[in-house]
Each structure stands twice: as structure tokens, then as C-alpha cells.
């Protein structure tokens, strides 16, 4: 049993279990100040001597300042703390009781959070901290997603990934695409990725032949999204740049001269450079089809193509 050593105070830990009990300080000057405040000059406290928390309305650091003799009556009713008072803090490690009100015969006691409530708050704080850390890591992953904004200020890098000379040319293509109602290949619209990054993904596939998994990791999306974007954007570029601008519109000799490379200066009237090519293919079960595909020049079945190229290198006929 722990009992308060202040005269006229009958608080005991077996009766008032919500009250804290404080040991006397080790500092001799502070110990003498406590003894003077509790009016026990001839009392020598030992290790087990305690002063209950009711005598510390301003906290332990201020020392015991509330007593029956300075309250005007034996043990007053304790009201809720005012602005000048401080709520009692939960018991510390050295406290063997629980904090709050005065002597055992008080009518109303002032309560402080129990240790279980404090433990619950600490657990909730720890859970919130872990969730916050998880969200921060996910945000960092989003920031690391490959995008056009990360390379737009470096023309050499733009050229490496897209084959186009600078960011302005890429943005020009995006402007053309934005003016058309894109019909996505899989009949569902890609909304999580900006159009400029969809264009970048397509150009990287055409330029570097990046794998499906590579592009899905770089742009933080699934493989189906990569396929949907590539087929849609490449088809749209074909419709805009070739069908809309070049099909059956081979540039004139005069127009070719405006972009004639230096090596073509001896040939100012060049209109188109033709080249034929053959690509080997597997044999087919249909003999009729195989006869059409057979190449006497290559000695096997091939696909044959005639390509027309302008002097500046642009394909104008296929």
C-alpha cells in the first residue's frame, strides 16, 4: 500500500487508484523545498515516501502547492481545470499510481487518460505513420514514370528515343493528333496517360523496337494498354501523315528542289527515287499463292515491294 505523507491527506493507492504518487526528488535543495511546502520539517523521507498527485495542480516540476490549509476548507471540491491550470499528465515510469484528484472523500474526481487509451493512441499513430510512408513510396514511383517532360529539354535525347530532331516536332505531331477523334483499337480509351506520352511510347516502339514489358514498366501501365496505344497512335499517324497528306500526292520537282540535299545538286530535276526489295517468307499450303510469291531472283517465296523515296529521304510511295 502507498499512502500520501502530507499531513491531513488520507489518499491511498488501494482506495484512489487513479491518483499518481511521486517520490521525493534526489536533489537535496529540491527535497528540502518539498518538505517545507508540505510542512514536515522534522520528517526524513525514504525511498518509499510518496506525495499524491492531488497536491500538484501545476505539474510535478512546480512542486506540491495545493493543501487543505491553503484551500480554505478541509478538501475542496475540484472543478474542471481553468485556463491557468494544467491538466495532470499521465503517470510516468517512476509513478506507482494513477494521476488525479485529491483526498479519498472528494465528491467529484478529475480524470486523466488511462494507460490503455495512451497505448491505443500510440498504436494508431504508428499505423498512420506506416500508411504515410507507403503513400510516399507510391508517390515516388509515380514521379519516376517515364514521360516526355523528362526529356523535352534535351534535343539529343529526344532524337535518340523518337528519331525526330527536337521536342517542337514531337509537339507538332501531338497537335495534329489532338485535332482528331482517336478510335482506340480495343474500344476503350486510355485516360491515365497524356496524349504526348502515348505519342512518345509509339515513337519509341517504332524507333528502338522496345519490348512490350519494357514499355509497360517505363510508362507504368499494363501490356494491353501498350498494345492499345501503339496500334491506335500508329494508325492515326498513318491516316494523318500519309493518307491525309501524301497519298496520290507525290511532291513535284519544284517542291523537291526546296529540300534537295547537297548530294542531289547534280540532279535538280529528280522527282522520285525508286527501289524494289524482297523479304523472304514461309511457303504456303496453297500452290496458287506460292506461285505468286515465288522469286526466281531469290530462289524462294518472298514478299515484293516497290518503294518511292523523295530526294530528302521521305517515303512518298509504297
Short mmCIF file of C-alpha atoms in Angstrom, two decimals:
data_model
loop_
_atom_site.label_atom_id
_atom_site.label_comp_id
_atom_site.label_asym_id
_atom_site.label_seq_id
_atom_site.Cartn_x
_atom_site.Cartn_y
_atom_site.Cartn_z
CA UNK A 1 0.00 0.00 0.00
CA UNK A 2 1.20 3.52 -0.88
CA UNK A 3 -0.07 6.44 1.22
CA UNK A 4 0.46 10.19 0.84
CA UNK A 5 2.82 11.58 3.52
CA UNK A 6 1.27 15.08 3.55
CA UNK A 7 -0.45 15.88 6.89
CA UNK A 8 -4.27 15.59 6.82
CA UNK A 9 -4.20 13.78 3.42
CA UNK A 10 -5.68 10.28 3.53
CA UNK A 11 -5.11 9.28 -0.10
CA UNK A 12 -4.01 5.66 -0.55
CA UNK A 13 -3.46 3.72 -3.72
CA UNK A 14 -5.79 0.93 -2.62
CA UNK A 15 -8.68 3.43 -2.32
CA UNK A 16 -7.99 6.02 -5.02
CA UNK A 17 -6.42 4.02 -7.84
CA UNK A 18 -6.49 6.91 -10.31
CA UNK A 19 -4.04 9.06 -8.37
CA UNK A 20 -0.31 9.28 -9.06
CA UNK A 21 2.18 9.09 -6.20
CA UNK A 22 5.52 10.90 -6.61
CA UNK A 23 8.80 10.12 -4.90
CA UNK A 24 10.81 12.93 -3.37
CA UNK A 25 13.43 14.38 -5.71
CA UNK A 26 17.05 13.25 -5.36
CA UNK A 27 18.30 16.85 -5.40
CA UNK A 28 18.71 17.93 -1.75
CA UNK A 29 17.65 21.54 -2.32
CA UNK A 30 14.52 20.45 -4.15
CA UNK A 31 13.79 17.85 -1.48
CA UNK A 32 14.04 20.50 1.27
CA UNK A 33 11.69 22.76 -0.71
CA UNK A 34 9.10 19.98 -0.88
CA UNK A 35 9.40 19.30 2.87
CA UNK A 36 8.94 22.99 3.58
CA UNK A 37 5.85 23.15 1.32
CA UNK A 38 4.18 20.12 2.91
CA UNK A 39 5.10 21.44 6.43
CA UNK A 40 7.04 18.42 7.63
CA UNK A 41 10.39 19.91 8.62
CA UNK A 42 11.30 17.14 11.02
CA UNK A 43 10.31 14.43 8.57
CA UNK A 44 13.03 12.45 6.78
CA UNK A 45 11.64 10.87 3.60
CA UNK A 46 12.91 7.48 2.47
CA UNK A 47 12.69 5.63 -0.84
CA UNK A 48 9.07 4.60 -0.20
CA UNK A 49 7.80 8.08 0.83
CA UNK A 50 5.25 9.49 -1.62
CA UNK A 51 3.27 12.68 -2.23
CA UNK A 52 -0.03 12.13 -4.07
CA UNK A 53 -0.79 13.86 -7.36
CA UNK A 54 -3.64 15.94 -5.93
CA UNK A 55 -1.05 18.33 -4.43
CA UNK A 56 0.46 19.09 -7.87
CA UNK A 57 -2.13 21.18 -9.77
CA UNK A 58 0.63 22.74 -11.92
CA UNK A 59 2.62 19.58 -12.55
CA UNK A 60 5.43 17.83 -10.74
CA UNK A 61 8.06 20.36 -11.78
CA UNK A 62 6.26 23.14 -9.85
CA UNK A 63 6.24 21.04 -6.68
CA UNK A 64 3.35 20.41 -4.25
CA UNK A 65 1.34 23.63 -3.88
CA UNK A 66 -2.23 22.59 -3.04
CA UNK A 67 -3.04 21.64 0.56
CA UNK A 68 -6.01 21.55 2.89
CA UNK A 69 -4.76 24.58 4.83
CA UNK A 70 -4.49 26.86 1.78
CA UNK A 71 -7.75 25.84 0.15
CA UNK A 72 -10.00 27.45 2.78
CA UNK A 73 -11.60 24.17 3.84
CA UNK A 74 -10.59 20.63 4.52
CA UNK A 75 -10.51 19.24 0.97
CA UNK A 76 -12.42 21.29 -1.58
CA UNK A 77 -14.47 20.03 -4.49
CA UNK A 78 -12.20 20.04 -7.52
CA UNK A 79 -13.66 21.76 -10.58
CA UNK A 80 -12.60 21.40 -14.17
CA UNK A 81 -9.20 22.97 -14.90
CA UNK A 82 -9.24 26.65 -15.80
CA UNK A 83 -7.01 28.39 -18.33
CA UNK A 84 -4.41 28.98 -15.61
CA UNK A 85 -4.36 25.32 -14.61
CA UNK A 86 -2.72 22.47 -16.42
CA UNK A 87 -4.26 19.06 -16.81
CA UNK A 88 -2.40 16.34 -14.98
CA UNK A 89 -0.15 14.31 -17.27
CA UNK A 90 -0.35 10.51 -17.32
CA UNK A 91 1.80 8.76 -14.76
CA UNK A 92 5.48 8.37 -15.60
CA UNK A 93 7.63 5.31 -15.11
CA UNK A 94 8.55 6.32 -11.59
CA UNK A 95 4.90 6.82 -10.59
CA UNK A 96 3.28 3.83 -8.98
CA UNK A 97 -0.27 5.14 -9.05
CA UNK A 98 -2.55 6.90 -11.49
CA UNK A 99 -2.99 10.64 -11.71
CA UNK A 100 -5.57 12.92 -10.41
CA UNK A 101 -7.87 14.20 -7.79
CA UNK A 102 -7.49 14.92 -4.13
CA UNK A 103 -8.26 13.07 -0.90
CA UNK A 104 -10.37 9.98 -0.65
CA UNK A 105 -13.57 11.74 0.42
CA UNK A 106 -13.77 14.11 -2.59
CA UNK A 107 -17.22 14.22 -4.25
CA UNK A 108 -16.02 14.54 -7.88
CA UNK A 109 -12.67 13.43 -9.30
CA UNK A 110 -10.81 14.87 -12.24
CA UNK A 111 -9.77 12.09 -14.63
CA UNK A 112 -6.84 11.74 -17.00
CA UNK A 113 -6.37 9.33 -19.91
CA UNK A 114 -5.69 5.79 -18.77
CA UNK A 115 -2.62 3.90 -19.90
CA UNK A 116 -4.77 1.76 -22.20
CA UNK A 117 -6.04 4.87 -24.04
CA UNK A 118 -2.50 6.14 -24.42
CA UNK A 119 -1.44 2.76 -25.81
CA UNK A 120 -4.29 2.81 -28.33
CA UNK A 121 -3.26 6.30 -29.49
CA UNK A 122 0.35 5.20 -29.88
CA UNK A 123 -0.72 2.20 -31.99
CA UNK A 124 -2.94 4.38 -34.17
CA UNK A 125 -0.09 6.87 -34.67
CA UNK A 126 2.25 4.07 -35.69
CA UNK A 127 -0.28 2.70 -38.19
CA UNK A 128 -0.79 6.18 -39.67
CA UNK A 129 2.97 6.67 -39.93
CA UNK A 130 3.38 3.38 -41.84
CA UNK A 131 0.49 4.25 -44.15
CA UNK A 132 2.03 7.68 -44.76
CA UNK A 133 5.39 6.11 -45.63
CA UNK A 134 3.68 3.68 -48.02
CA UNK A 135 1.87 6.52 -49.79
CA UNK A 136 5.13 8.47 -50.09
CA UNK A 137 6.82 5.49 -51.75
CA UNK A 138 3.91 5.09 -54.19
CA UNK A 139 4.11 8.80 -54.98
CA UNK A 140 7.82 8.48 -55.69
CA UNK A 141 7.10 5.62 -58.10
CA UNK A 142 4.59 7.83 -59.92
CA UNK A 143 7.18 10.59 -60.18
CA UNK A 144 9.71 8.15 -61.67
CA UNK A 145 7.37 7.13 -64.54
CA UNK A 146 8.98 7.87 -67.89
CA UNK A 147 7.39 10.86 -69.63
CA UNK A 148 8.07 13.35 -72.42
CA UNK A 149 8.52 16.17 -69.91
CA UNK A 150 11.66 14.47 -68.61
CA UNK A 151 13.44 14.60 -71.99
CA UNK A 152 11.81 17.56 -73.77
CA UNK A 153 14.64 19.97 -72.88
CA UNK A 154 17.34 17.69 -74.36
CA UNK A 155 17.17 17.54 -78.19
CA UNK A 156 19.77 14.79 -78.45
CA UNK A 157 17.78 12.55 -76.10
CA UNK A 158 14.53 13.36 -77.92
CA UNK A 159 16.22 12.36 -81.18
CA UNK A 160 17.51 9.12 -79.64
CA UNK A 161 14.09 7.98 -78.40
CA UNK A 162 11.87 9.29 -81.23
CA UNK A 163 14.06 9.76 -84.32
CA UNK A 164 12.72 13.33 -84.56
CA UNK A 165 15.08 16.33 -84.37
CA UNK A 166 13.62 18.14 -81.35
CA UNK A 167 10.72 18.49 -78.93
CA UNK A 168 8.95 21.03 -81.17
CA UNK A 169 8.47 18.39 -83.88
CA UNK A 170 7.02 15.92 -81.36
CA UNK A 171 4.65 18.60 -80.03
CA UNK A 172 3.59 19.38 -83.61
CA UNK A 173 2.57 15.75 -84.11
CA UNK A 174 0.69 15.83 -80.81
CA UNK A 175 -1.20 18.92 -82.01
CA UNK A 176 -2.20 17.07 -85.20
CA UNK A 177 -3.37 14.04 -83.19
CA UNK A 178 -5.36 16.20 -80.76
CA UNK A 179 -7.46 17.55 -83.63
CA UNK A 180 -8.79 14.07 -84.48
CA UNK A 181 -11.18 11.84 -82.59
CA UNK A 182 -8.99 8.83 -81.87
CA UNK A 183 -10.73 5.47 -82.17
CA UNK A 184 -8.80 3.17 -79.84
CA UNK A 185 -8.07 -0.32 -81.12
CA UNK A 186 -9.52 -2.14 -78.08
CA UNK A 187 -12.64 0.07 -77.90
CA UNK A 188 -11.64 1.55 -74.54
CA UNK A 189 -9.99 4.93 -74.16
CA UNK A 190 -6.64 5.34 -72.42
CA UNK A 191 -7.21 8.14 -69.93
CA UNK A 192 -4.45 7.71 -67.35
CA UNK A 193 -1.67 8.67 -69.80
CA UNK A 194 -1.43 12.09 -71.53
CA UNK A 195 -1.56 12.11 -75.32
CA UNK A 196 2.03 13.39 -75.58
CA UNK A 197 3.27 10.34 -73.65
CA UNK A 198 1.15 7.99 -75.78
CA UNK A 199 2.85 9.51 -78.83
CA UNK A 200 6.27 9.09 -77.17
CA UNK A 201 5.52 5.42 -76.44
CA UNK A 202 4.59 4.84 -80.09
CA UNK A 203 7.66 6.62 -81.45
CA UNK A 204 9.94 4.67 -79.08
CA UNK A 205 8.45 1.41 -80.34
CA UNK A 206 8.98 2.48 -83.95
CA UNK A 207 12.46 3.90 -83.37
CA UNK A 208 14.01 1.44 -80.87
CA UNK A 209 11.61 -1.53 -81.12
CA UNK A 210 11.29 -1.57 -77.31
CA UNK A 211 9.66 -4.70 -75.93
CA UNK A 212 6.14 -4.83 -74.54
CA UNK A 213 7.34 -5.40 -70.97
CA UNK A 214 9.94 -2.65 -71.26
CA UNK A 215 7.36 -0.07 -72.32
CA UNK A 216 4.81 -1.19 -69.72
CA UNK A 217 7.41 -0.73 -66.95
CA UNK A 218 8.67 2.60 -68.28
CA UNK A 219 5.18 4.09 -68.57
CA UNK A 220 3.71 2.34 -65.52
CA UNK A 221 0.87 0.57 -67.33
CA UNK A 222 -0.14 -2.94 -68.36
CA UNK A 223 0.82 -4.68 -71.61
CA UNK A 224 -2.72 -4.39 -73.02
CA UNK A 225 -2.55 -0.61 -72.61
CA UNK A 226 0.77 -0.50 -74.51
CA UNK A 227 -0.72 -2.53 -77.37
CA UNK A 228 -3.88 -0.41 -77.43
CA UNK A 229 -1.85 2.82 -77.57
CA UNK A 230 0.67 1.66 -80.19
CA UNK A 231 -1.88 0.35 -82.69
CA UNK A 232 -4.15 3.37 -82.20
CA UNK A 233 -1.49 6.09 -82.49
CA UNK A 234 0.45 4.46 -85.34
CA UNK A 235 -2.79 4.01 -87.31
CA UNK A 236 -3.76 7.63 -86.64
CA UNK A 237 -0.33 8.87 -87.77
CA UNK A 238 -0.70 6.84 -90.99
CA UNK A 239 -4.13 8.36 -91.65
CA UNK A 240 -2.93 11.90 -90.91
CA UNK A 241 0.57 11.97 -92.40
CA UNK A 242 0.22 9.61 -95.33
CA UNK A 243 -3.40 9.22 -96.34
CA UNK A 244 -4.23 12.83 -95.48
CA UNK A 245 -1.10 14.45 -96.86
CA UNK A 246 0.94 12.19 -99.14
CA UNK A 247 -1.22 9.50 -100.75
CA UNK A 248 -1.52 10.17 -104.51
CA UNK A 249 0.25 13.46 -103.87
CA UNK A 250 3.85 12.77 -104.78
CA UNK A 251 5.74 16.09 -104.44
CA UNK A 252 6.51 17.94 -107.65
CA UNK A 253 10.04 18.55 -108.93
CA UNK A 254 9.74 22.18 -107.85
CA UNK A 255 8.76 21.18 -104.32
CA UNK A 256 11.58 18.64 -104.16
CA UNK A 257 14.07 21.38 -105.03
CA UNK A 258 13.14 23.29 -101.85
CA UNK A 259 14.59 20.46 -99.73
CA UNK A 260 17.14 19.00 -102.11
CA UNK A 261 20.19 17.54 -100.26
CA UNK A 262 23.65 18.68 -101.35
CA UNK A 263 24.44 15.30 -102.90
CA UNK A 264 21.46 15.74 -105.29
CA UNK A 265 22.68 19.07 -106.66
CA UNK A 266 23.81 17.39 -109.92
CA UNK A 267 20.24 16.08 -110.33
CA UNK A 268 17.99 19.15 -109.83
CA UNK A 269 15.11 17.60 -111.80
CA UNK A 270 14.91 14.43 -109.69
CA UNK A 271 11.32 13.67 -108.81
CA UNK A 272 11.40 10.27 -107.06
CA UNK A 273 13.93 7.56 -106.32
CA UNK A 274 12.54 4.05 -106.85
CA UNK A 275 13.78 0.92 -105.15
CA UNK A 276 12.46 -2.63 -105.14
CA UNK A 277 13.01 -5.09 -102.33
CA UNK A 278 12.05 -8.64 -101.41
CA UNK A 279 11.52 -10.14 -97.96
CA UNK A 280 11.70 -13.93 -97.55
CA UNK A 281 8.52 -15.62 -96.28
CA UNK A 282 7.50 -19.17 -95.44
CA UNK A 283 5.95 -21.47 -98.03
CA UNK A 284 2.17 -21.69 -98.09
CA UNK A 285 -0.08 -24.71 -98.45
CA UNK A 286 -1.79 -23.13 -101.44
CA UNK A 287 0.20 -23.83 -104.58
CA UNK A 288 -1.51 -20.94 -106.36
CA UNK A 289 -0.44 -18.48 -103.69
CA UNK A 290 3.05 -19.98 -103.58
CA UNK A 291 3.42 -19.48 -107.34
CA UNK A 292 2.66 -15.78 -106.91
CA UNK A 293 5.16 -15.49 -104.08
CA UNK A 294 7.98 -17.42 -105.74
CA UNK A 295 11.01 -15.31 -106.73
CA UNK A 296 13.35 -16.64 -109.41
CA UNK A 297 15.85 -13.98 -108.39
CA UNK A 298 15.89 -15.06 -104.73
CA UNK A 299 15.16 -18.72 -105.39
CA UNK A 300 12.32 -18.86 -102.84
CA UNK A 301 8.98 -17.38 -101.77
CA UNK A 302 9.17 -13.66 -101.00
CA UNK A 303 7.04 -10.58 -100.49
CA UNK A 304 7.92 -7.91 -103.05
CA UNK A 305 7.73 -4.15 -102.53
CA UNK A 306 8.26 -1.05 -104.64
CA UNK A 307 9.27 1.99 -102.60
CA UNK A 308 9.36 5.58 -103.85
CA UNK A 309 11.57 7.97 -101.91
CA UNK A 310 11.84 11.75 -102.30
CA UNK A 311 15.38 13.19 -102.58
CA UNK A 312 15.22 14.34 -98.96
CA UNK A 313 14.62 10.74 -97.81
CA UNK A 314 10.85 10.89 -97.23
CA UNK A 315 8.88 7.84 -98.46
CA UNK A 316 6.27 9.13 -100.88
CA UNK A 317 5.08 5.90 -102.47
CA UNK A 318 4.78 2.26 -101.37
#
